[in-house]
């Protein structure tokens, strides 16, 4: 196997066609350089140079070998540059998981800002449930999760991303659908409810339960959905009522009605959740891009600067 160091030595000699000048270029003495080239030829079992007292010329094999040496050195330089960019959070791969509701507005905005400042980073995005996102982070299958999460414990940290409040969603033909002003949640105590099981999103489920209990009742859950969008679609079909984030209810098509609650119930609808501890520049920059405009400029070793292009040429050695 030819080493990068040997390739650099041969490139210098082949381009200078003079051992003395090549040694000066490499900032070394001539005898070790001559010995290194001889050793390379023995290693390959080829004559790469025709030497005489007056000249040094490339053989046909030497000319072809020179082209491959340039590719080898170029690949080595690009690998070094990419490693340096990755260390600085300017290159690499970021694995992102997000719940369905994040894809409508929140995630596209973050990704737009992230791509603009980190164009060399490969993004891998997949849809997840909140509890799957938390588990995938702990198993290191994801780097970032945008989920409904408030408490995280010691192994994860959560950055609130979008705050919202609950509204009560109902079919368009519901008796209270056409009213004005906020309603009391207790007015819906005897309704059939479309519910989200706890295993789908424990934190979100517990907030739903707590809101109903504060209103003095436990909801009669008759129908179950696997996401907020499915919840609202089932309500739209006339199966029952539910509590949902105002932002989600507002985006639903006609056929669904919703009313504000007289006693407002706030919630952290989405959070950026990452592993706690350690220094992960790409993750830190993603968090910065999720904050209000301008905050991303202060995060990361290079701030918002564009990543430099990776050179495709072979530097002079």
mmCIF file of C-alpha atoms in Angstrom:
data_model
loop_
_atom_site.group_PDB
_atom_site.id
_atom_site.type_symbol
_atom_site.label_atom_id
_atom_site.label_comp_id
_atom_site.label_asym_id
_atom_site.label_seq_id
_atom_site.Cartn_x
_atom_site.Cartn_y
_atom_site.Cartn_z
ATOM 1 C CA UNK A 1 0.000 0.000 0.000
ATOM 2 C CA UNK A 2 1.315 3.410 -0.995
ATOM 3 C CA UNK A 3 1.329 5.931 1.852
ATOM 4 C CA UNK A 4 0.286 9.562 1.405
ATOM 5 C CA UNK A 5 3.790 10.613 2.457
ATOM 6 C CA UNK A 6 5.322 8.508 -0.345
ATOM 7 C CA UNK A 7 2.859 9.964 -2.839
ATOM 8 C CA UNK A 8 3.824 13.490 -1.813
ATOM 9 C CA UNK A 9 7.513 12.678 -2.277
ATOM 10 C CA UNK A 10 6.936 11.237 -5.736
ATOM 11 C CA UNK A 11 4.741 14.161 -6.854
ATOM 12 C CA UNK A 12 7.506 16.613 -5.903
ATOM 13 C CA UNK A 13 10.192 14.690 -7.792
ATOM 14 C CA UNK A 14 7.960 14.080 -10.822
ATOM 15 C CA UNK A 15 6.953 17.719 -11.110
ATOM 16 C CA UNK A 16 10.442 19.153 -10.511
ATOM 17 C CA UNK A 17 12.326 16.377 -12.396
ATOM 18 C CA UNK A 18 15.205 17.244 -10.130
ATOM 19 C CA UNK A 19 15.926 15.648 -6.749
ATOM 20 C CA UNK A 20 17.630 18.718 -5.326
ATOM 21 C CA UNK A 21 14.752 21.076 -6.146
ATOM 22 C CA UNK A 22 12.219 18.509 -4.977
ATOM 23 C CA UNK A 23 14.038 18.161 -1.658
ATOM 24 C CA UNK A 24 14.037 21.939 -1.203
ATOM 25 C CA UNK A 25 10.321 22.007 -1.970
ATOM 26 C CA UNK A 26 9.691 19.338 0.624
ATOM 27 C CA UNK A 27 12.011 21.061 3.115
ATOM 28 C CA UNK A 28 14.223 17.982 3.524
ATOM 29 C CA UNK A 29 17.684 16.899 2.446
ATOM 30 C CA UNK A 30 18.242 15.136 -0.867
ATOM 31 C CA UNK A 31 19.698 11.732 0.257
ATOM 32 C CA UNK A 32 16.618 10.660 2.280
ATOM 33 C CA UNK A 33 14.376 11.707 -0.616
ATOM 34 C CA UNK A 34 16.379 9.685 -3.152
ATOM 35 C CA UNK A 35 16.335 6.687 -0.807
ATOM 36 C CA UNK A 36 12.543 7.030 -0.312
ATOM 37 C CA UNK A 37 11.918 6.992 -4.077
ATOM 38 C CA UNK A 38 14.156 3.961 -4.560
ATOM 39 C CA UNK A 39 12.333 2.161 -1.763
ATOM 40 C CA UNK A 40 8.993 3.046 -3.390
ATOM 41 C CA UNK A 41 10.110 1.564 -6.719
ATOM 42 C CA UNK A 42 11.258 -1.630 -4.999
ATOM 43 C CA UNK A 43 7.961 -1.817 -3.132
ATOM 44 C CA UNK A 44 6.013 -1.541 -6.381
ATOM 45 C CA UNK A 45 8.395 -3.605 -8.463
ATOM 46 C CA UNK A 46 8.401 -0.833 -11.084
ATOM 47 C CA UNK A 47 10.780 1.733 -12.544
ATOM 48 C CA UNK A 48 9.107 5.078 -12.142
ATOM 49 C CA UNK A 49 12.014 7.343 -13.104
ATOM 50 C CA UNK A 50 14.817 7.161 -15.666
ATOM 51 C CA UNK A 51 17.811 8.780 -14.010
ATOM 52 C CA UNK A 52 21.016 10.016 -15.653
ATOM 53 C CA UNK A 53 23.758 12.410 -14.622
ATOM 54 C CA UNK A 54 21.986 15.165 -16.539
ATOM 55 C CA UNK A 55 18.273 14.498 -16.167
ATOM 56 C CA UNK A 56 15.428 12.734 -14.410
ATOM 57 C CA UNK A 57 12.545 11.614 -16.621
ATOM 58 C CA UNK A 58 9.279 9.835 -15.920
ATOM 59 C CA UNK A 59 8.731 6.388 -17.369
ATOM 60 C CA UNK A 60 5.309 5.491 -18.799
ATOM 61 C CA UNK A 61 4.572 3.707 -15.540
ATOM 62 C CA UNK A 62 5.777 6.763 -13.627
ATOM 63 C CA UNK A 63 3.428 9.059 -15.566
ATOM 64 C CA UNK A 64 0.415 6.897 -14.774
ATOM 65 C CA UNK A 65 1.545 6.503 -11.170
ATOM 66 C CA UNK A 66 1.825 10.292 -10.848
ATOM 67 C CA UNK A 67 -1.856 10.710 -11.735
ATOM 68 C CA UNK A 68 -2.868 8.242 -9.043
ATOM 69 C CA UNK A 69 -0.591 9.899 -6.485
ATOM 70 C CA UNK A 70 -2.337 13.212 -7.124
ATOM 71 C CA UNK A 71 -5.710 11.559 -6.543
ATOM 72 C CA UNK A 72 -4.429 9.974 -3.323
ATOM 73 C CA UNK A 73 -3.060 13.229 -1.948
ATOM 74 C CA UNK A 74 -6.177 15.101 -3.033
ATOM 75 C CA UNK A 75 -8.400 12.581 -1.233
ATOM 76 C CA UNK A 76 -6.244 12.915 1.866
ATOM 77 C CA UNK A 77 -6.573 16.697 1.811
ATOM 78 C CA UNK A 78 -10.327 16.542 1.341
ATOM 79 C CA UNK A 79 -10.645 14.055 4.197
ATOM 80 C CA UNK A 80 -8.676 16.399 6.446
ATOM 81 C CA UNK A 81 -10.822 19.378 5.433
ATOM 82 C CA UNK A 82 -14.061 17.472 6.027
ATOM 83 C CA UNK A 83 -12.837 16.292 9.431
ATOM 84 C CA UNK A 84 -11.983 19.882 10.359
ATOM 85 C CA UNK A 85 -15.419 21.068 9.200
ATOM 86 C CA UNK A 86 -17.141 18.326 11.180
ATOM 87 C CA UNK A 87 -15.181 19.242 14.304
ATOM 88 C CA UNK A 88 -16.353 22.831 13.858
ATOM 89 C CA UNK A 89 -19.970 21.803 13.296
ATOM 90 C CA UNK A 90 -19.911 22.709 9.597
ATOM 91 C CA UNK A 91 -20.183 19.221 8.090
ATOM 92 C CA UNK A 92 -21.413 15.778 9.004
ATOM 93 C CA UNK A 93 -24.837 14.164 9.408
ATOM 94 C CA UNK A 94 -27.693 15.271 11.664
ATOM 95 C CA UNK A 95 -30.486 12.771 12.372
ATOM 96 C CA UNK A 96 -33.780 14.469 13.211
ATOM 97 C CA UNK A 97 -37.059 12.984 14.396
ATOM 98 C CA UNK A 98 -40.258 15.038 14.587
ATOM 99 C CA UNK A 99 -43.925 14.520 15.435
ATOM 100 C CA UNK A 100 -46.447 15.052 12.656
ATOM 101 C CA UNK A 101 -47.550 18.535 13.715
ATOM 102 C CA UNK A 102 -43.985 19.867 13.483
ATOM 103 C CA UNK A 103 -43.912 19.355 9.701
ATOM 104 C CA UNK A 104 -46.594 21.954 8.955
ATOM 105 C CA UNK A 105 -44.760 25.091 10.005
ATOM 106 C CA UNK A 106 -42.180 24.720 12.743
ATOM 107 C CA UNK A 107 -39.721 22.253 11.225
ATOM 108 C CA UNK A 108 -39.638 23.779 7.706
ATOM 109 C CA UNK A 109 -38.608 27.131 9.174
ATOM 110 C CA UNK A 110 -35.837 25.570 11.278
ATOM 111 C CA UNK A 111 -34.541 23.487 8.371
ATOM 112 C CA UNK A 112 -34.482 26.533 6.088
ATOM 113 C CA UNK A 113 -32.308 28.435 8.537
ATOM 114 C CA UNK A 114 -30.113 25.417 9.231
ATOM 115 C CA UNK A 115 -29.469 24.622 5.564
ATOM 116 C CA UNK A 116 -28.611 28.249 4.825
ATOM 117 C CA UNK A 117 -25.818 28.246 7.397
ATOM 118 C CA UNK A 118 -24.679 24.610 7.216
ATOM 119 C CA UNK A 119 -24.997 23.586 3.534
ATOM 120 C CA UNK A 120 -22.496 20.718 3.849
ATOM 121 C CA UNK A 121 -24.451 18.944 6.576
ATOM 122 C CA UNK A 122 -26.523 15.948 5.503
ATOM 123 C CA UNK A 123 -29.963 15.940 7.135
ATOM 124 C CA UNK A 124 -31.845 12.711 7.806
ATOM 125 C CA UNK A 125 -35.430 13.384 8.929
ATOM 126 C CA UNK A 126 -38.129 10.935 9.977
ATOM 127 C CA UNK A 127 -41.572 11.125 11.536
ATOM 128 C CA UNK A 128 -41.816 9.789 15.081
ATOM 129 C CA UNK A 129 -44.106 9.609 18.084
ATOM 130 C CA UNK A 130 -42.986 11.478 21.163
ATOM 131 C CA UNK A 131 -42.090 8.412 23.225
ATOM 132 C CA UNK A 132 -40.254 6.831 20.291
ATOM 133 C CA UNK A 133 -38.257 10.023 19.852
ATOM 134 C CA UNK A 134 -37.160 10.014 23.465
ATOM 135 C CA UNK A 135 -36.101 6.369 23.275
ATOM 136 C CA UNK A 136 -34.266 6.907 19.966
ATOM 137 C CA UNK A 137 -32.279 9.764 21.487
ATOM 138 C CA UNK A 138 -31.187 7.617 24.403
ATOM 139 C CA UNK A 139 -30.198 4.804 22.023
ATOM 140 C CA UNK A 140 -28.292 7.344 19.901
ATOM 141 C CA UNK A 141 -30.426 6.594 16.859
ATOM 142 C CA UNK A 142 -31.409 10.281 16.685
ATOM 143 C CA UNK A 143 -29.491 13.478 17.412
ATOM 144 C CA UNK A 144 -32.514 15.789 17.747
ATOM 145 C CA UNK A 145 -36.192 15.125 18.454
ATOM 146 C CA UNK A 146 -38.988 17.667 18.046
ATOM 147 C CA UNK A 147 -41.658 16.179 20.266
ATOM 148 C CA UNK A 148 -44.254 16.940 22.905
ATOM 149 C CA UNK A 149 -41.995 16.788 25.902
ATOM 150 C CA UNK A 150 -41.554 18.850 29.047
ATOM 151 C CA UNK A 151 -39.786 16.743 31.686
ATOM 152 C CA UNK A 152 -36.650 14.976 30.454
ATOM 153 C CA UNK A 153 -34.621 13.732 33.427
ATOM 154 C CA UNK A 154 -30.847 13.612 33.613
ATOM 155 C CA UNK A 155 -30.040 11.998 30.264
ATOM 156 C CA UNK A 156 -32.007 14.396 28.052
ATOM 157 C CA UNK A 157 -32.568 18.126 27.981
ATOM 158 C CA UNK A 158 -35.584 19.932 26.573
ATOM 159 C CA UNK A 159 -35.769 23.380 24.972
ATOM 160 C CA UNK A 160 -39.366 24.712 24.695
ATOM 161 C CA UNK A 161 -40.051 25.469 21.067
ATOM 162 C CA UNK A 162 -43.691 26.372 20.657
ATOM 163 C CA UNK A 163 -46.109 27.311 23.406
ATOM 164 C CA UNK A 164 -49.823 26.962 22.847
ATOM 165 C CA UNK A 165 -53.088 26.488 24.694
ATOM 166 C CA UNK A 166 -55.910 23.963 24.558
ATOM 167 C CA UNK A 167 -59.210 24.567 22.813
ATOM 168 C CA UNK A 168 -62.160 22.203 22.713
ATOM 169 C CA UNK A 169 -62.734 20.786 19.225
ATOM 170 C CA UNK A 170 -66.141 19.490 18.132
ATOM 171 C CA UNK A 171 -68.000 18.495 14.965
ATOM 172 C CA UNK A 172 -69.362 21.394 12.963
ATOM 173 C CA UNK A 173 -72.977 20.361 13.737
ATOM 174 C CA UNK A 174 -72.423 20.307 17.528
ATOM 175 C CA UNK A 175 -74.924 22.474 19.499
ATOM 176 C CA UNK A 176 -72.113 24.628 20.901
ATOM 177 C CA UNK A 177 -70.270 24.993 17.595
ATOM 178 C CA UNK A 178 -71.927 28.244 16.562
ATOM 179 C CA UNK A 179 -71.659 30.107 19.849
ATOM 180 C CA UNK A 180 -69.437 33.084 20.557
ATOM 181 C CA UNK A 181 -66.870 33.566 23.255
ATOM 182 C CA UNK A 182 -65.155 30.978 25.445
ATOM 183 C CA UNK A 183 -66.903 27.934 26.881
ATOM 184 C CA UNK A 184 -66.551 25.963 30.070
ATOM 185 C CA UNK A 185 -64.826 22.616 29.677
ATOM 186 C CA UNK A 186 -67.296 21.152 32.168
ATOM 187 C CA UNK A 187 -70.058 21.642 29.565
ATOM 188 C CA UNK A 188 -68.565 18.682 27.685
ATOM 189 C CA UNK A 189 -68.323 16.253 30.594
ATOM 190 C CA UNK A 190 -70.990 13.905 29.218
ATOM 191 C CA UNK A 191 -69.782 13.940 25.621
ATOM 192 C CA UNK A 192 -68.054 10.988 23.928
ATOM 193 C CA UNK A 193 -64.354 11.863 23.752
ATOM 194 C CA UNK A 194 -61.731 11.133 21.133
ATOM 195 C CA UNK A 195 -58.606 10.411 23.114
ATOM 196 C CA UNK A 196 -54.876 10.003 22.661
ATOM 197 C CA UNK A 197 -53.520 6.929 24.531
ATOM 198 C CA UNK A 198 -50.870 7.611 27.127
ATOM 199 C CA UNK A 199 -48.251 5.395 25.473
ATOM 200 C CA UNK A 200 -48.304 7.640 22.385
ATOM 201 C CA UNK A 201 -47.226 10.731 24.327
ATOM 202 C CA UNK A 202 -47.223 10.475 28.142
ATOM 203 C CA UNK A 203 -46.646 14.177 28.827
ATOM 204 C CA UNK A 204 -49.321 15.317 26.381
ATOM 205 C CA UNK A 205 -51.813 12.718 27.621
ATOM 206 C CA UNK A 206 -51.250 13.763 31.233
ATOM 207 C CA UNK A 207 -51.895 17.403 30.347
ATOM 208 C CA UNK A 208 -55.202 16.426 28.727
ATOM 209 C CA UNK A 209 -56.236 14.455 31.805
ATOM 210 C CA UNK A 210 -55.176 17.240 34.166
ATOM 211 C CA UNK A 211 -57.201 19.839 32.238
ATOM 212 C CA UNK A 212 -60.363 17.728 32.478
ATOM 213 C CA UNK A 213 -59.856 16.942 36.157
ATOM 214 C CA UNK A 214 -59.389 20.614 36.932
ATOM 215 C CA UNK A 215 -62.775 21.142 35.283
ATOM 216 C CA UNK A 216 -64.266 18.566 37.669
ATOM 217 C CA UNK A 217 -64.651 15.414 35.587
ATOM 218 C CA UNK A 218 -62.881 12.494 33.968
ATOM 219 C CA UNK A 219 -63.610 12.225 30.237
ATOM 220 C CA UNK A 220 -65.382 9.196 28.820
ATOM 221 C CA UNK A 221 -62.912 8.106 26.143
ATOM 222 C CA UNK A 222 -64.770 6.105 23.478
ATOM 223 C CA UNK A 223 -62.459 6.537 20.493
ATOM 224 C CA UNK A 224 -58.676 6.533 20.266
ATOM 225 C CA UNK A 225 -56.278 8.120 17.785
ATOM 226 C CA UNK A 226 -52.515 7.872 17.312
ATOM 227 C CA UNK A 227 -51.859 11.548 16.593
ATOM 228 C CA UNK A 228 -53.428 14.960 17.074
ATOM 229 C CA UNK A 229 -54.244 15.182 13.373
ATOM 230 C CA UNK A 230 -56.034 11.820 13.583
ATOM 231 C CA UNK A 231 -57.833 12.987 16.723
ATOM 232 C CA UNK A 232 -59.189 16.027 14.944
ATOM 233 C CA UNK A 233 -60.102 14.031 11.842
ATOM 234 C CA UNK A 234 -62.147 11.649 14.006
ATOM 235 C CA UNK A 235 -63.866 14.625 15.661
ATOM 236 C CA UNK A 236 -64.621 16.031 12.219
ATOM 237 C CA UNK A 237 -66.330 12.709 11.388
ATOM 238 C CA UNK A 238 -68.740 13.320 14.273
ATOM 239 C CA UNK A 239 -67.367 10.692 16.676
ATOM 240 C CA UNK A 240 -66.986 13.029 19.646
ATOM 241 C CA UNK A 241 -65.106 15.991 21.055
ATOM 242 C CA UNK A 242 -61.538 16.487 22.195
ATOM 243 C CA UNK A 243 -59.021 18.952 23.536
ATOM 244 C CA UNK A 244 -56.344 20.026 21.063
ATOM 245 C CA UNK A 245 -53.699 22.742 20.704
ATOM 246 C CA UNK A 246 -55.218 25.858 19.193
ATOM 247 C CA UNK A 247 -52.602 25.894 16.417
ATOM 248 C CA UNK A 248 -53.580 22.368 15.344
ATOM 249 C CA UNK A 249 -57.325 23.050 15.423
ATOM 250 C CA UNK A 250 -56.878 26.261 13.427
ATOM 251 C CA UNK A 251 -55.192 24.389 10.569
ATOM 252 C CA UNK A 252 -57.951 21.833 10.088
ATOM 253 C CA UNK A 253 -60.210 21.933 6.998
ATOM 254 C CA UNK A 254 -63.926 22.907 7.174
ATOM 255 C CA UNK A 255 -66.119 20.486 9.069
ATOM 256 C CA UNK A 256 -64.444 21.024 12.424
ATOM 257 C CA UNK A 257 -65.422 23.671 14.971
ATOM 258 C CA UNK A 258 -63.483 24.765 18.023
ATOM 259 C CA UNK A 259 -64.031 27.120 20.943
ATOM 260 C CA UNK A 260 -61.683 28.781 23.373
ATOM 261 C CA UNK A 261 -61.895 27.693 27.014
ATOM 262 C CA UNK A 262 -63.121 30.082 29.652
ATOM 263 C CA UNK A 263 -60.344 28.898 31.955
ATOM 264 C CA UNK A 264 -57.330 28.886 29.676
ATOM 265 C CA UNK A 265 -55.054 25.839 29.810
ATOM 266 C CA UNK A 266 -51.543 26.529 28.508
ATOM 267 C CA UNK A 267 -49.108 23.900 27.351
ATOM 268 C CA UNK A 268 -45.671 23.531 25.819
ATOM 269 C CA UNK A 269 -46.862 22.026 22.562
ATOM 270 C CA UNK A 270 -43.428 21.256 21.066
ATOM 271 C CA UNK A 271 -39.888 21.058 22.392
ATOM 272 C CA UNK A 272 -36.493 20.384 20.901
ATOM 273 C CA UNK A 273 -35.134 17.462 22.924
ATOM 274 C CA UNK A 274 -31.486 16.382 22.781
ATOM 275 C CA UNK A 275 -29.053 14.349 24.837
ATOM 276 C CA UNK A 276 -27.750 16.116 27.927
ATOM 277 C CA UNK A 277 -24.029 16.659 28.360
ATOM 278 C CA UNK A 278 -21.262 16.565 25.817
ATOM 279 C CA UNK A 279 -20.367 18.964 23.040
ATOM 280 C CA UNK A 280 -22.245 18.359 19.770
ATOM 281 C CA UNK A 281 -21.806 21.420 17.507
ATOM 282 C CA UNK A 282 -24.425 20.396 14.938
ATOM 283 C CA UNK A 283 -27.029 19.824 17.639
ATOM 284 C CA UNK A 284 -26.199 23.150 19.279
ATOM 285 C CA UNK A 285 -26.579 24.962 15.986
ATOM 286 C CA UNK A 286 -29.906 23.245 15.301
ATOM 287 C CA UNK A 287 -31.155 24.483 18.681
ATOM 288 C CA UNK A 288 -29.961 27.974 17.787
ATOM 289 C CA UNK A 289 -31.861 27.826 14.496
ATOM 290 C CA UNK A 290 -35.026 26.934 16.407
ATOM 291 C CA UNK A 291 -34.880 30.156 18.393
ATOM 292 C CA UNK A 292 -36.181 33.575 17.306
ATOM 293 C CA UNK A 293 -34.510 35.150 14.280
ATOM 294 C CA UNK A 294 -30.944 36.239 14.992
ATOM 295 C CA UNK A 295 -30.131 33.881 17.859
ATOM 296 C CA UNK A 296 -28.475 31.379 15.529
ATOM 297 C CA UNK A 297 -25.831 33.968 14.721
ATOM 298 C CA UNK A 298 -24.324 33.579 18.170
ATOM 299 C CA UNK A 299 -24.076 29.796 18.290
ATOM 300 C CA UNK A 300 -21.275 27.559 17.119
ATOM 301 C CA UNK A 301 -17.600 28.040 16.425
ATOM 302 C CA UNK A 302 -18.257 29.711 13.077
ATOM 303 C CA UNK A 303 -21.551 31.448 13.841
ATOM 304 C CA UNK A 304 -23.780 31.836 10.794
ATOM 305 C CA UNK A 305 -20.937 31.909 8.289
ATOM 306 C CA UNK A 306 -21.219 29.791 5.181
ATOM 307 C CA UNK A 307 -19.081 26.686 5.234
ATOM 308 C CA UNK A 308 -16.120 26.955 2.871
ATOM 309 C CA UNK A 309 -16.071 24.866 -0.261
ATOM 310 C CA UNK A 310 -13.973 21.731 -0.010
ATOM 311 C CA UNK A 311 -11.087 22.012 -2.380
ATOM 312 C CA UNK A 312 -10.951 19.605 -5.291
ATOM 313 C CA UNK A 313 -7.382 20.448 -6.258
ATOM 314 C CA UNK A 314 -4.191 18.889 -5.009
ATOM 315 C CA UNK A 315 -2.119 21.434 -3.078
ATOM 316 C CA UNK A 316 1.476 21.908 -4.001
ATOM 317 C CA UNK A 317 3.538 19.750 -1.642
#
